[in-house]
């Protein structure tokens, strides 16, 4: 996955664990790779103000 996206394995791991928010171009690459929309893959966690 990292090779396909042109990033390090550490970057993919950080994205998966929610420790890193990908750039918009990287988010589009991920979405295209899995044939999904960005919204299907990346969702904001609700905050106290939105609950």
PDB file of C-alpha atoms in Angstrom:
ATOM      1  CA  UNK A   1       0.000   0.000   0.000  1.00  0.00           C
ATOM      2  CA  UNK A   2       2.777   2.404   0.925  1.00  0.00           C
ATOM      3  CA  UNK A   3       4.585   1.736  -2.358  1.00  0.00           C
ATOM      4  CA  UNK A   4       1.381   2.235  -4.332  1.00  0.00           C
ATOM      5  CA  UNK A   5       0.752   5.565  -2.581  1.00  0.00           C
ATOM      6  CA  UNK A   6       4.354   6.714  -2.740  1.00  0.00           C
ATOM      7  CA  UNK A   7       4.728   7.083   1.029  1.00  0.00           C
ATOM      8  CA  UNK A   8       6.530   5.213   3.791  1.00  0.00           C
ATOM      9  CA  UNK A   9       5.071   2.283   5.697  1.00  0.00           C
ATOM     10  CA  UNK A  10       5.279   4.458   8.800  1.00  0.00           C
ATOM     11  CA  UNK A  11       3.022   7.041   7.153  1.00  0.00           C
ATOM     12  CA  UNK A  12       0.426   4.399   6.275  1.00  0.00           C
ATOM     13  CA  UNK A  13       0.606   3.032   9.821  1.00  0.00           C
ATOM     14  CA  UNK A  14       0.133   6.503  11.326  1.00  0.00           C
ATOM     15  CA  UNK A  15      -2.883   7.155   9.075  1.00  0.00           C
ATOM     16  CA  UNK A  16      -4.423   3.800  10.024  1.00  0.00           C
ATOM     17  CA  UNK A  17      -3.979   4.535  13.733  1.00  0.00           C
ATOM     18  CA  UNK A  18      -5.410   8.038  13.411  1.00  0.00           C
ATOM     19  CA  UNK A  19      -2.133   9.671  14.433  1.00  0.00           C
ATOM     20  CA  UNK A  20      -1.677  11.463  11.104  1.00  0.00           C
ATOM     21  CA  UNK A  21      -4.131  13.191   8.795  1.00  0.00           C
ATOM     22  CA  UNK A  22      -3.115  12.716   5.167  1.00  0.00           C
ATOM     23  CA  UNK A  23      -2.817  15.631   2.797  1.00  0.00           C
ATOM     24  CA  UNK A  24      -5.730  16.107   0.442  1.00  0.00           C
ATOM     25  CA  UNK A  25      -3.802  14.729  -2.565  1.00  0.00           C
ATOM     26  CA  UNK A  26      -2.825  11.641  -0.549  1.00  0.00           C
ATOM     27  CA  UNK A  27      -6.407  11.179   0.650  1.00  0.00           C
ATOM     28  CA  UNK A  28      -7.573  11.252  -2.984  1.00  0.00           C
ATOM     29  CA  UNK A  29      -4.939   8.638  -3.901  1.00  0.00           C
ATOM     30  CA  UNK A  30      -6.166   6.345  -1.121  1.00  0.00           C
ATOM     31  CA  UNK A  31      -9.788   6.788  -2.184  1.00  0.00           C
ATOM     32  CA  UNK A  32      -9.004   6.082  -5.845  1.00  0.00           C
ATOM     33  CA  UNK A  33      -6.941   3.030  -4.939  1.00  0.00           C
ATOM     34  CA  UNK A  34      -9.852   1.485  -3.030  1.00  0.00           C
ATOM     35  CA  UNK A  35     -12.487   2.849  -5.437  1.00  0.00           C
ATOM     36  CA  UNK A  36     -14.270   4.657  -2.616  1.00  0.00           C
ATOM     37  CA  UNK A  37     -15.061   8.261  -1.823  1.00  0.00           C
ATOM     38  CA  UNK A  38     -12.892  10.177   0.608  1.00  0.00           C
ATOM     39  CA  UNK A  39     -15.907  10.412   2.921  1.00  0.00           C
ATOM     40  CA  UNK A  40     -16.193   6.615   2.975  1.00  0.00           C
ATOM     41  CA  UNK A  41     -12.598   6.267   4.159  1.00  0.00           C
ATOM     42  CA  UNK A  42     -11.920   9.345   6.275  1.00  0.00           C
ATOM     43  CA  UNK A  43     -14.477  10.552   8.777  1.00  0.00           C
ATOM     44  CA  UNK A  44     -14.123  13.228  11.432  1.00  0.00           C
ATOM     45  CA  UNK A  45     -14.425  11.954  14.959  1.00  0.00           C
ATOM     46  CA  UNK A  46     -17.283  13.718  16.724  1.00  0.00           C
ATOM     47  CA  UNK A  47     -16.190  16.416  19.142  1.00  0.00           C
ATOM     48  CA  UNK A  48     -17.914  17.451  22.340  1.00  0.00           C
ATOM     49  CA  UNK A  49     -19.370  20.490  20.566  1.00  0.00           C
ATOM     50  CA  UNK A  50     -21.002  18.331  17.858  1.00  0.00           C
ATOM     51  CA  UNK A  51     -22.528  15.763  20.213  1.00  0.00           C
TER      52      UNK A  51
END
